[in-house]
Coordinates of C-alpha atoms in Angstrom, one line a residue:
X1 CA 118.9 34.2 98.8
X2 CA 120.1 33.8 102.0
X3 CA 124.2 35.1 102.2
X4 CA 122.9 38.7 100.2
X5 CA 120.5 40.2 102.9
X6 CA 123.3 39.5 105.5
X7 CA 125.8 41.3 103.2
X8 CA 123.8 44.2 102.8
X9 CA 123.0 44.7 106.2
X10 CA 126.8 44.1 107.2
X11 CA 125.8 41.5 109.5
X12 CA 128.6 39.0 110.6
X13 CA 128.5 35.9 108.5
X14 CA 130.9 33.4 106.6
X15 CA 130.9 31.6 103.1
X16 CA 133.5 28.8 102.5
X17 CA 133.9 26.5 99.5
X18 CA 135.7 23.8 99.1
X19 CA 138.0 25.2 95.9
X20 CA 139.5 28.4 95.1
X21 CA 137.6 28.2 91.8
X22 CA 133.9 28.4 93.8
X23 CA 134.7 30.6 96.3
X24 CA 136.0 33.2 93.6
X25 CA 132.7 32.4 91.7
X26 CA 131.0 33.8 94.6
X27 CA 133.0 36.6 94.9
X28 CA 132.6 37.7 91.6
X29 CA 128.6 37.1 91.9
X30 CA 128.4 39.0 95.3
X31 CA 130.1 41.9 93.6
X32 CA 127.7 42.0 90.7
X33 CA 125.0 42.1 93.0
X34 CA 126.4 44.6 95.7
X35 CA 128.8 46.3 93.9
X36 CA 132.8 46.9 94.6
X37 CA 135.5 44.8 93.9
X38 CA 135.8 41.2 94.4
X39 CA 138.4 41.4 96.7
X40 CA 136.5 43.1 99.2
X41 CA 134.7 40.1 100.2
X42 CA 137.8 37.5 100.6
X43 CA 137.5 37.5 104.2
X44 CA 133.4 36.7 104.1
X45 CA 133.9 34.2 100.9
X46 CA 136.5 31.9 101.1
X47 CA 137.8 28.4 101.0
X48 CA 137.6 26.4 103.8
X49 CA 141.5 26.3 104.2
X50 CA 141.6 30.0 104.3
X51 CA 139.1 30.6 107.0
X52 CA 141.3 28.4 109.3
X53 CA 144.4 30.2 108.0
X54 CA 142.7 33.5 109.7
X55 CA 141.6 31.9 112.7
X56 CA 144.8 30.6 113.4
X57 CA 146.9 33.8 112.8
X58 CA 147.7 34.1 116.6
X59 CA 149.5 30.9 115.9
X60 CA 151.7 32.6 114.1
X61 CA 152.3 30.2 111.2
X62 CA 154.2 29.6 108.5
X63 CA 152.4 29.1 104.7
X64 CA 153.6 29.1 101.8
X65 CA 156.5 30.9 102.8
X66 CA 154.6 33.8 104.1
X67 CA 153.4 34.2 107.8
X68 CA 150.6 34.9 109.4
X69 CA 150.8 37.8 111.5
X70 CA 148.5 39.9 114.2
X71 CA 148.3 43.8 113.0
X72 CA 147.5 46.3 116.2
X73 CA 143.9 46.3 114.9
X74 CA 142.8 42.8 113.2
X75 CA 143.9 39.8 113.0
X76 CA 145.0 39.3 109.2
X77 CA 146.3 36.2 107.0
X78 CA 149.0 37.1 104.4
X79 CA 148.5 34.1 102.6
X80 CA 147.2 33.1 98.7
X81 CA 144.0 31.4 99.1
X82 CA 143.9 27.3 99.6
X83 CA 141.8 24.9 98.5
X84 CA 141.7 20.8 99.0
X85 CA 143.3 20.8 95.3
X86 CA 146.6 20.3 97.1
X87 CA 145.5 17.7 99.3
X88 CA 144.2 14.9 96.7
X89 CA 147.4 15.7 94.7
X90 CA 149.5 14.4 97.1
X91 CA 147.1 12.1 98.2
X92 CA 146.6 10.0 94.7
X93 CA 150.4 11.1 94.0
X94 CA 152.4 7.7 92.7
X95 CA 155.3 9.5 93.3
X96 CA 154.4 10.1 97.1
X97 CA 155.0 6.2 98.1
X98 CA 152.0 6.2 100.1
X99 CA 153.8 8.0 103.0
X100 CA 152.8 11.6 102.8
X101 CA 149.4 10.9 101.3
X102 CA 148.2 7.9 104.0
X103 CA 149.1 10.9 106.3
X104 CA 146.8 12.7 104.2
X105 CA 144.2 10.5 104.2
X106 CA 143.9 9.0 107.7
X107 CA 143.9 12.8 109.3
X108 CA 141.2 13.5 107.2
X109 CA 139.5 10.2 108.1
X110 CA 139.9 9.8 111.4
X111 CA 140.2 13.3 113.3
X112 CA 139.7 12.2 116.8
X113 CA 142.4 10.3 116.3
X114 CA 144.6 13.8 116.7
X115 CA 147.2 13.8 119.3
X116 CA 147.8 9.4 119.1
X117 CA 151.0 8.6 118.2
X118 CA 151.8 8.9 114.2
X119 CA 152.3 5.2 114.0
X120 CA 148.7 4.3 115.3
X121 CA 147.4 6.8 113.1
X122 CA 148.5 5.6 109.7
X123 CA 148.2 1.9 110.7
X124 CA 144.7 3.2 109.8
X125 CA 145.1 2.8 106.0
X126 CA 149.1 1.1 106.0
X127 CA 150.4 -1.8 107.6
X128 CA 153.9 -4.0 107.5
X129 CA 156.3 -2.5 105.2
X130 CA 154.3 0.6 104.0
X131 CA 153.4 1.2 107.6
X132 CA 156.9 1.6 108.4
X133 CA 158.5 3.6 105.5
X134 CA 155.5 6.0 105.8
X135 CA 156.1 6.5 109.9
X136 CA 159.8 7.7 108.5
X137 CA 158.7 10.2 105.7
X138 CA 155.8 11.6 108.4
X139 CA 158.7 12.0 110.9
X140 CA 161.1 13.4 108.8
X141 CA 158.4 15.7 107.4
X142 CA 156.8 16.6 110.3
X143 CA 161.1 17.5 111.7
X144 CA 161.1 20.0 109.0
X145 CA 157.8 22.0 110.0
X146 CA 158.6 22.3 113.6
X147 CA 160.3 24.9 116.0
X148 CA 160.5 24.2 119.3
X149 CA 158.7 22.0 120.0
X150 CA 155.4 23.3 118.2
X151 CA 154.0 23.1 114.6
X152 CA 154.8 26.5 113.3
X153 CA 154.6 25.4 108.8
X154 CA 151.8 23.2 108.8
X155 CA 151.1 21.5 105.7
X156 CA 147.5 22.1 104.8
X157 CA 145.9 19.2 106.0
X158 CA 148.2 20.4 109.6
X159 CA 146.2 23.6 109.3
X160 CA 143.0 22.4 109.8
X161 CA 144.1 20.3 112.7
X162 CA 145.7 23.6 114.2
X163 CA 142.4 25.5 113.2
X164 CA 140.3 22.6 115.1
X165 CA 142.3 22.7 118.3
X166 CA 143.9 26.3 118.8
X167 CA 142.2 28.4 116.1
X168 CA 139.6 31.7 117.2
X169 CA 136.0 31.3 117.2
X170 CA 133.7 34.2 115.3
X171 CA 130.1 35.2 116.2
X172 CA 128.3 34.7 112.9
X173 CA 124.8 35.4 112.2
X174 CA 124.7 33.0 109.3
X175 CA 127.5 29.9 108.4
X176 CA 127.3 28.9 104.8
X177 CA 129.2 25.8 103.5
X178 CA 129.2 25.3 100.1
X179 CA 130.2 21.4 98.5
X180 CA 129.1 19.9 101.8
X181 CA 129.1 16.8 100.0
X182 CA 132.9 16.6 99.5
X183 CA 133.9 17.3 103.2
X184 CA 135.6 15.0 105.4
X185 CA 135.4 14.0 109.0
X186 CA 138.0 16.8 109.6
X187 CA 136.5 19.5 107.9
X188 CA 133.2 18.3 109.8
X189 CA 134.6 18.4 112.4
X190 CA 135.9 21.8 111.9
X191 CA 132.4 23.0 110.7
X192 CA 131.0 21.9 114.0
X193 CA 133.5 24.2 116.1
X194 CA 132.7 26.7 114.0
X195 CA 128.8 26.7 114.4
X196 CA 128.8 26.6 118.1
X197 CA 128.5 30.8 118.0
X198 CA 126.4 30.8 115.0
X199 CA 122.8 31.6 115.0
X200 CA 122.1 29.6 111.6
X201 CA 123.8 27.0 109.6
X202 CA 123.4 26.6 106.0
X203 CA 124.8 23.3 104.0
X204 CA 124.5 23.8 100.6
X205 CA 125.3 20.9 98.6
X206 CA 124.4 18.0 96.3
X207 CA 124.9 14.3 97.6
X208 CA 125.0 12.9 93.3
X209 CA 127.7 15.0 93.3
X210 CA 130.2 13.5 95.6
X211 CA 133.5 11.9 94.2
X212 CA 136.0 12.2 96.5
X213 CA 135.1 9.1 98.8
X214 CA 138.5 8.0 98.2
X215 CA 140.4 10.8 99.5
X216 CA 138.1 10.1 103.2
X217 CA 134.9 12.8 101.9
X218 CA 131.8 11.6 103.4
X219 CA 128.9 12.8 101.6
X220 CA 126.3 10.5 103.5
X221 CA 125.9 13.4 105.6
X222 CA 124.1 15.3 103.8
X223 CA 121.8 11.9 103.1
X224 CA 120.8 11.6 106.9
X225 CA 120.3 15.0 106.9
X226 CA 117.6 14.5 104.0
X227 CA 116.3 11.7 105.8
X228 CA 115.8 12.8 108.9
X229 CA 113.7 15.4 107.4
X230 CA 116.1 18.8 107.9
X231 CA 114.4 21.9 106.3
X232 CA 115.7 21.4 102.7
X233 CA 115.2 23.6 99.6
X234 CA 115.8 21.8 96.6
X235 CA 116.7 23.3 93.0
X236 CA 114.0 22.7 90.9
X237 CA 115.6 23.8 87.4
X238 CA 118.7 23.9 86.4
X239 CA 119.9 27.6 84.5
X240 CA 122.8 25.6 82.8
X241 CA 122.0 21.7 81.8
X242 CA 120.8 21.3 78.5
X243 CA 118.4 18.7 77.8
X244 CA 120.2 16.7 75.7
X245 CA 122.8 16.1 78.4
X246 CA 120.1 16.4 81.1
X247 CA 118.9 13.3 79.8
X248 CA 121.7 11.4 79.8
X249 CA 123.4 12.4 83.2
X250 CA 119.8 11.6 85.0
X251 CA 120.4 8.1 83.4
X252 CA 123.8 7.9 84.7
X253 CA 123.0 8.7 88.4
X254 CA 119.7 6.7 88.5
X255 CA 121.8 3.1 89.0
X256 CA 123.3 4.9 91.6
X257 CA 122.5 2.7 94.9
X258 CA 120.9 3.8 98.2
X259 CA 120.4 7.6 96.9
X260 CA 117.8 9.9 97.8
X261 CA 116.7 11.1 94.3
X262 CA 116.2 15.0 94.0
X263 CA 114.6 15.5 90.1
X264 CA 115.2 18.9 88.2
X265 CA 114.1 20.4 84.8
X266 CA 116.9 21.1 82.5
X267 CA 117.5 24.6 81.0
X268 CA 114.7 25.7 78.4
X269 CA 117.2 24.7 75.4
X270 CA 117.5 21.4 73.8
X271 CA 122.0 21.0 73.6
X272 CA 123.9 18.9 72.1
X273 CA 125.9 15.3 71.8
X274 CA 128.0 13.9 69.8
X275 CA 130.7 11.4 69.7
X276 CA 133.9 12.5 67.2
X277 CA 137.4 10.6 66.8
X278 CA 139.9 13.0 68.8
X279 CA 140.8 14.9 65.6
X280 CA 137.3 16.2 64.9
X281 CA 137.1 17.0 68.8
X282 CA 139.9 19.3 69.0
X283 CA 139.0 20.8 65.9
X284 CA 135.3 21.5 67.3
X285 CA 137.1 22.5 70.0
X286 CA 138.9 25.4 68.3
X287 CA 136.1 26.7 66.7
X288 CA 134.1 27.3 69.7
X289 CA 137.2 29.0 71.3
X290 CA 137.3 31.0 68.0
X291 CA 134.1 32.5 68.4
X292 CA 134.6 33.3 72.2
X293 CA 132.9 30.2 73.7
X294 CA 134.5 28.1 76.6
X295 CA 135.9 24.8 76.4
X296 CA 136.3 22.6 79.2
X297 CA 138.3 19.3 77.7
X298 CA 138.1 16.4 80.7
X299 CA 139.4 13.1 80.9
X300 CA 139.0 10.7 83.7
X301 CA 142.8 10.0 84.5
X302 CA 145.9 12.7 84.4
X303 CA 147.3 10.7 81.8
X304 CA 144.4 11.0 79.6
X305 CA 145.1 15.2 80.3
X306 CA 148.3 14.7 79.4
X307 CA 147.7 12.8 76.0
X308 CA 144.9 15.8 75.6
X309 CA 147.4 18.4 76.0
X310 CA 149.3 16.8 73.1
X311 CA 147.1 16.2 70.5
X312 CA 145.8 20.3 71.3
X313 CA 149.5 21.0 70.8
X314 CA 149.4 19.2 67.3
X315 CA 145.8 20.4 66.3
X316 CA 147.2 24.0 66.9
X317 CA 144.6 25.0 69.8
X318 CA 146.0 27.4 72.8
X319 CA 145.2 25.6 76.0
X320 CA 145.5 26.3 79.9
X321 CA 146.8 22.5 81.2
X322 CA 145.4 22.6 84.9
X323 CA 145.8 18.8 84.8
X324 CA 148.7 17.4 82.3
X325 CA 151.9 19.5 81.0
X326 CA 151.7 23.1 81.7
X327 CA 152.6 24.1 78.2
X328 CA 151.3 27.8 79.2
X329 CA 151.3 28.0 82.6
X330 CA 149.1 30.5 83.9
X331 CA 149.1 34.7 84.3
X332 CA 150.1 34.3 87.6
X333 CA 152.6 31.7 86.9
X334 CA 153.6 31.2 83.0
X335 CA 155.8 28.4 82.1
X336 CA 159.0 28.4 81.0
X337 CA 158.5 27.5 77.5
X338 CA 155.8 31.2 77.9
X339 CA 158.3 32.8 79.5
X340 CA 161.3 31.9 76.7
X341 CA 159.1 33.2 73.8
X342 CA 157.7 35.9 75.6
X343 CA 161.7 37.2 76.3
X344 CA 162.7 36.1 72.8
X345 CA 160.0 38.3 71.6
X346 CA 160.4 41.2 73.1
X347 CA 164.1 41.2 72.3
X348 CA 163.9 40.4 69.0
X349 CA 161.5 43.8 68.8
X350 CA 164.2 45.6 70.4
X351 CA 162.0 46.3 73.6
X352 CA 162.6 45.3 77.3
X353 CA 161.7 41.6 78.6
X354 CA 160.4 41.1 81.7
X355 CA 163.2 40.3 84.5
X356 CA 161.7 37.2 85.4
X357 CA 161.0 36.2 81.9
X358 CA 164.8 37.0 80.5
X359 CA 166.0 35.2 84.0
X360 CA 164.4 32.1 82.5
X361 CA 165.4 32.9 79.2
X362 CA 169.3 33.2 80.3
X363 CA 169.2 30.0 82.2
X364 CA 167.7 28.1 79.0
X365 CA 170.4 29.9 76.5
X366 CA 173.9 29.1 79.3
X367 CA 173.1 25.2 80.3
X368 CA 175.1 24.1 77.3
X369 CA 177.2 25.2 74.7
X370 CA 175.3 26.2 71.8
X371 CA 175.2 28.4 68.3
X372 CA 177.4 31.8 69.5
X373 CA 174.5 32.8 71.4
X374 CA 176.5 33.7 75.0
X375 CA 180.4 34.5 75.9
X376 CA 182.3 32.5 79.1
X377 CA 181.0 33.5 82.3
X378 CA 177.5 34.8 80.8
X379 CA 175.4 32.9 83.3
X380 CA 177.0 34.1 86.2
X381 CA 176.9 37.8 85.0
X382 CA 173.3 37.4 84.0
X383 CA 172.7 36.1 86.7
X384 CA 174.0 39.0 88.9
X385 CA 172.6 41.4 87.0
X386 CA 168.8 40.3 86.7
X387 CA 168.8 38.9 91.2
X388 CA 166.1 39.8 93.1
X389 CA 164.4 42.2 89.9
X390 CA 160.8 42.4 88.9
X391 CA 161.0 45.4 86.6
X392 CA 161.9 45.0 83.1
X393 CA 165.6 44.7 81.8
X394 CA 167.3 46.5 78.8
X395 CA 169.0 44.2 76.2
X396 CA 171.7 46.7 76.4
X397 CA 172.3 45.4 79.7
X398 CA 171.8 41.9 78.7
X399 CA 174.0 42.1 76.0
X400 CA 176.9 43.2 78.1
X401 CA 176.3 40.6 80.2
X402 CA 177.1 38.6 77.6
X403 CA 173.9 37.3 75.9
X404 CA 174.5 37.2 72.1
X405 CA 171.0 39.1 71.7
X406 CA 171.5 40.6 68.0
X407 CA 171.8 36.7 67.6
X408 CA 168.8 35.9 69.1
X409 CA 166.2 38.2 67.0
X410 CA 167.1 36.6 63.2
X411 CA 167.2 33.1 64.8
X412 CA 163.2 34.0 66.5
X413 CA 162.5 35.1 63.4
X414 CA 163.5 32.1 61.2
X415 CA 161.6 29.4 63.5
X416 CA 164.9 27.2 62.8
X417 CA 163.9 24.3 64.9
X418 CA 167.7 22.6 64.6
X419 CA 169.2 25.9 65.8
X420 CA 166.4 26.1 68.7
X421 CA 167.5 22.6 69.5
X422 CA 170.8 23.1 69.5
X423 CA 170.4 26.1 71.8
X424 CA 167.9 24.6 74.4
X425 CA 169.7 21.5 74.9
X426 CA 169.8 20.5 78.6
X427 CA 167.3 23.3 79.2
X428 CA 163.9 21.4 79.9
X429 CA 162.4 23.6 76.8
X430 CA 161.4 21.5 73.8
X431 CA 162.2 23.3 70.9
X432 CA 159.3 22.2 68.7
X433 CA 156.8 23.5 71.0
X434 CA 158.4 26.6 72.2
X435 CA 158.4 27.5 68.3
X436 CA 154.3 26.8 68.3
X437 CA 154.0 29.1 71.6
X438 CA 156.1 31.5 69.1
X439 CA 153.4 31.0 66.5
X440 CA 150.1 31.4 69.2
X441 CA 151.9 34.4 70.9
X442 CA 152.6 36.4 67.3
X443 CA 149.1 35.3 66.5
X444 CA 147.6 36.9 69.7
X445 CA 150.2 39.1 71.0
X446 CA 149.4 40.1 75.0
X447 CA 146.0 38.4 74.5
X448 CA 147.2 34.6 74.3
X449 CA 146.8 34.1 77.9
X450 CA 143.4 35.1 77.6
X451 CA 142.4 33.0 74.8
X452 CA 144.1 29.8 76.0
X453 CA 141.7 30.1 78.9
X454 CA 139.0 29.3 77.0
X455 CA 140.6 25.9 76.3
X456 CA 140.9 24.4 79.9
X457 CA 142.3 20.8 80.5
X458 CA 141.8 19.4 83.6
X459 CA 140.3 15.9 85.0
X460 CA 136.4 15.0 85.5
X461 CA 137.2 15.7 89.3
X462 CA 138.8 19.4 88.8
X463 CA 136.0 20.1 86.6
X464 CA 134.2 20.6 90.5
X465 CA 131.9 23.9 90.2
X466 CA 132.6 24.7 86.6
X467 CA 130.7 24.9 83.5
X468 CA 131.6 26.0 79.8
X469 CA 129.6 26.2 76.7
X470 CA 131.4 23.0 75.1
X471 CA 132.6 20.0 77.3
X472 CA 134.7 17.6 75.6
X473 CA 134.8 14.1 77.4
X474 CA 137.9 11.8 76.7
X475 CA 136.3 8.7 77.2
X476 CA 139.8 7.0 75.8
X477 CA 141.3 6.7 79.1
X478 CA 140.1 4.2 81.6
X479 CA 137.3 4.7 83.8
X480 CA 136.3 2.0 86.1
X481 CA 138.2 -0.5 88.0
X482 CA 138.5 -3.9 87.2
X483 CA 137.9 -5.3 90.1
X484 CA 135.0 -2.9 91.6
X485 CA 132.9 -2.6 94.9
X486 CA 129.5 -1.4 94.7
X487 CA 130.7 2.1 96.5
X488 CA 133.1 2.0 94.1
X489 CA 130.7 1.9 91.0
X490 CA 128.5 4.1 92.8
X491 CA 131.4 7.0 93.0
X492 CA 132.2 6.3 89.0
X493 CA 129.6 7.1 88.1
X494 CA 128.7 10.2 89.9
X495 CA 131.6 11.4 88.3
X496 CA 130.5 10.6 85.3
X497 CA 127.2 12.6 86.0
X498 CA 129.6 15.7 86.8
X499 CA 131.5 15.7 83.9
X500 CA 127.9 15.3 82.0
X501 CA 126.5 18.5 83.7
X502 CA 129.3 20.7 83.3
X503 CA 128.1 21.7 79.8
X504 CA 125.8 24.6 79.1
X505 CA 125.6 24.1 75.0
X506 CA 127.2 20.7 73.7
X507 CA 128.8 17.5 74.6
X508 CA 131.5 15.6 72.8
X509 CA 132.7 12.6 73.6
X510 CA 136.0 11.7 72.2
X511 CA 135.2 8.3 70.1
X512 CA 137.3 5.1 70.4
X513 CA 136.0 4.0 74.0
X514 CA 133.0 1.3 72.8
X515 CA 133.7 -0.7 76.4
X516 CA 132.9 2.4 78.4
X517 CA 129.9 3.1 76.8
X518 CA 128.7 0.0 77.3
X519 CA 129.8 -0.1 80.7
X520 CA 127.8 2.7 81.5
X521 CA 124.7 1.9 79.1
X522 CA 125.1 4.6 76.5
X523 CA 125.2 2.7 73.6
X524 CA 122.5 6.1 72.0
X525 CA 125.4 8.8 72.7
X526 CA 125.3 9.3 69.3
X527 CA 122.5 10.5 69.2
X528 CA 121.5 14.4 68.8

């Protein structure tokens, strides 16, 4: 209602969200509505973290590997788009120590603290031991993204500093931010800066929904805000809740302490519940992707993705893992195991592979020893031959680099999982589930990528803006702390109440969790 008019009269304005996910949503709804491609709005509706990537491009930066440069006419950022995705990974990362991810958090805490010494900084959230180890890995990080003195590959947290204190300002006629609830003091902060040449400033958010106290968010905000009577407009009806699941996520958030209740009808359509034993999950599951629906399957914890991700492999159900083991990667970036059949195939059809995919295949097939499959020396001149290519490659070629590729088309045909284990040892590819990728990818041929994306795997938290028409909940893994707070309880159970209202149709919940549900009052979940 409001961003549209603005558009069509080609006024100045600017729409961030916090993930890539929302502000591609946006995108694609601004294009329905106003025609084009959209593309042709990334510069109006972005992330948060790519907004400060363009207002920093006389910074000349560093990210990702690619710069940020100043064109003769514009400014222009030639950079894929960010989101605070990377951020909490690092920050809830075990592997991390608590060095790299206290940086993460007190920054994002604590941003007037910018420009006091690191140590001060993360004594913050660290102290003794910790305190020190982390100064080191900050130090040592910090070493490897400077030049001269000056910050020139910030990490993304670094970018909204550099954004804060050295990035351009904008005349805007209109400032939307979209997941106000989830910002921290720094992107606050940065939001502020950014409003001082704006004529209007529209939060959109919903305070029930914030769940990432823990990562420094502070979704009071948006509470004052309320209270201190700000013109609000409030959505009366949902278009996507059904009642069933309406009814049980306005349970969930009503415990929820020292919250300014905001009421809503569900959508005109009664839903679903149900609680199944995994088996009858994943199989519900793959009937709904069968018939074209969406699936969003969620868990609480990345191990509970990761055990998902499993038990989809062994119920036979193409997946996208965005959370848990990548078994298919992406379009944009397949896994290996993908990439290994996807060569395999197209050899054993006597057609070209991909460069990149037969690169992957070749370092699979040469780490060691295996069935006759390659001469001596046929890494290094495979290598050679497929360096710095994107186009496809010949198995002519590949075969006088020494790849044993007549080989390689009886042995895809047979599915011999000894021979495929034999030939993949030392690889990182397991050789039972490359053979089911074999099985999805003959199954759906060019298409498998699009059908695993209607299976999506990903935590309660990266289910953020979405919505499918089934969500199944893996109430197996735990949910609440032990020992709790009351903030703490608070936050579980918004999350809960996102994972709830992600659905547009049905709910499962994955059976074999009786403690949670009574933990959360839900002993009629059963119920349809």
């Amino acid at each position: 209602a409001y961003v549209l008019p603005l558009l069509r009269e080609a006024r100045p304005l600017l729409a961030t969200s916090y993930t890539r996910a929302a502000a591609a949503e946006l995108r694609e709804r601004t294009a329905l509505a106003l025609g084009g491609e959209p593309d042709a709005y990334r510069t109006l509706l972005s992330t948060l973290h790519s907004e400060a990537s363009r207002r920093c491009a006389a910074l000349r930066l560093e990210l990702g590997g690619k710069r940020v440069t100043r064109d003769d006419e514009e400014e222009r950022v030639v950079d894929a788009e960010q989101d605070m995705d990377v951020v909490h990974r690092r920050i809830v990362d075990d592997e991390a120590k608590d060095g790299l991810g206290a940086w993460d958090q007190t920054r994002h805490r604590y941003p007037k603290d910018i420009g006091r010494p690191i140590r001060d900084r993360l004594a913050r959230v660290l102290s003794g031991r910790e305190l020190r180890l982390a100064e080191t890995e900050v130090q040592e990080d910090l070493a490897g993204r400077t030049q001269n003195g000056r910050v020139v590959r910030p990490d993304f947290t670094g970018l909204l500093e550099l954004a804060l204190l050295h990035g351009s300002d904008r005349t805007l006629d209109l400032l939307a931010v979209d997941e106000a609830q989830d910002l921290t003091p720094l992107e606050w902060a940065l939001v502020d800066r950014w409003r001082r040449n704006t004529e209007r400033l529209l939060v959109v958010g919903d305070p029930d929904q914030a769940i990432y106290g823990w990562a420094g968010a502070d979704g009071s905000r948006l509470v004052r805000w309320l209270r201190d009577g700000r013109t609000a407009r409030r959505l009366s009806q949902s278009w996507r809740v059904p009642r069933a699941s309406h009814r049980l996520a306005r349970t969930v958030i009503a415990d929820v302490q020292d919250r300014v209740d905001a009421p809503y009808a569900p959508a005109e359509r009664e839903g679903r519940i149900d609680s199944l034993v995994p088996e009858d999950a994943w199989l519900v599951a793959g009937g709904v992707q069968g018939a074209g629906g969406s699936v969003l399957v969620l868990s609480r914890t990345r191990d509970g993705t990761a055990r998902a991700v499993q038990e989809l492999l062994d119920a036979d159900v193409p997946h996208i893992a965005e959370r848990g083991r990548a078994v298919l990667g992406t379009a944009e970036r397949p896994s290996r195991l993908l990439s290994v059949c996807r060569a395999l195939d197209a050899l054993a059809s006597g057609r070209p592979p991909w460069a990149t995919d037969a690169r992957r295949l070749a370092l699979c097939l040469t780490a060691r020893g295996g069935p006759g499959f390659a001469s001596p020396g046929a890494k290094t001149r495979i290598g050679t031959l497929l360096t710095g290519r994107h186009d496809r490659v010949s198995p002519d070629a590949l075969a006088d680099a020494g790849l044993a590729v007549a080989a390689l088309g009886p042995a895809w045909d047979r599915g011999d999982v000894k021979w495929w284990k034999d030939a993949v040892l030392s690889s990182q590819v397991l050789a039972e589930e490359l053979l089911i990728v074999r099985d999805w990818h003959l199954s759906h041929g060019d298409r498998l990528l699009d059908v695993a994306g209607r299976v999506r795997v990903t935590t309660c938290h990266g289910s953020k803006g979405r919505e499918a028409d089934l969500v199944v909940l893996d109430a197996r893994a735990r949910w609440g702390r032990r020992a709790q707070s009351p903030e703490e309880r608070d936050e579980d159970r918004r999350v809960l109440y996102v994972a709830l209202t992600r659905t547009r149709d049905r709910l499962v919940v994955v059976r074999g969790a009786r403690d949670w549900l009574d933990q959360h009052g839900l002993l009629s979940i059963g119920a349809r």
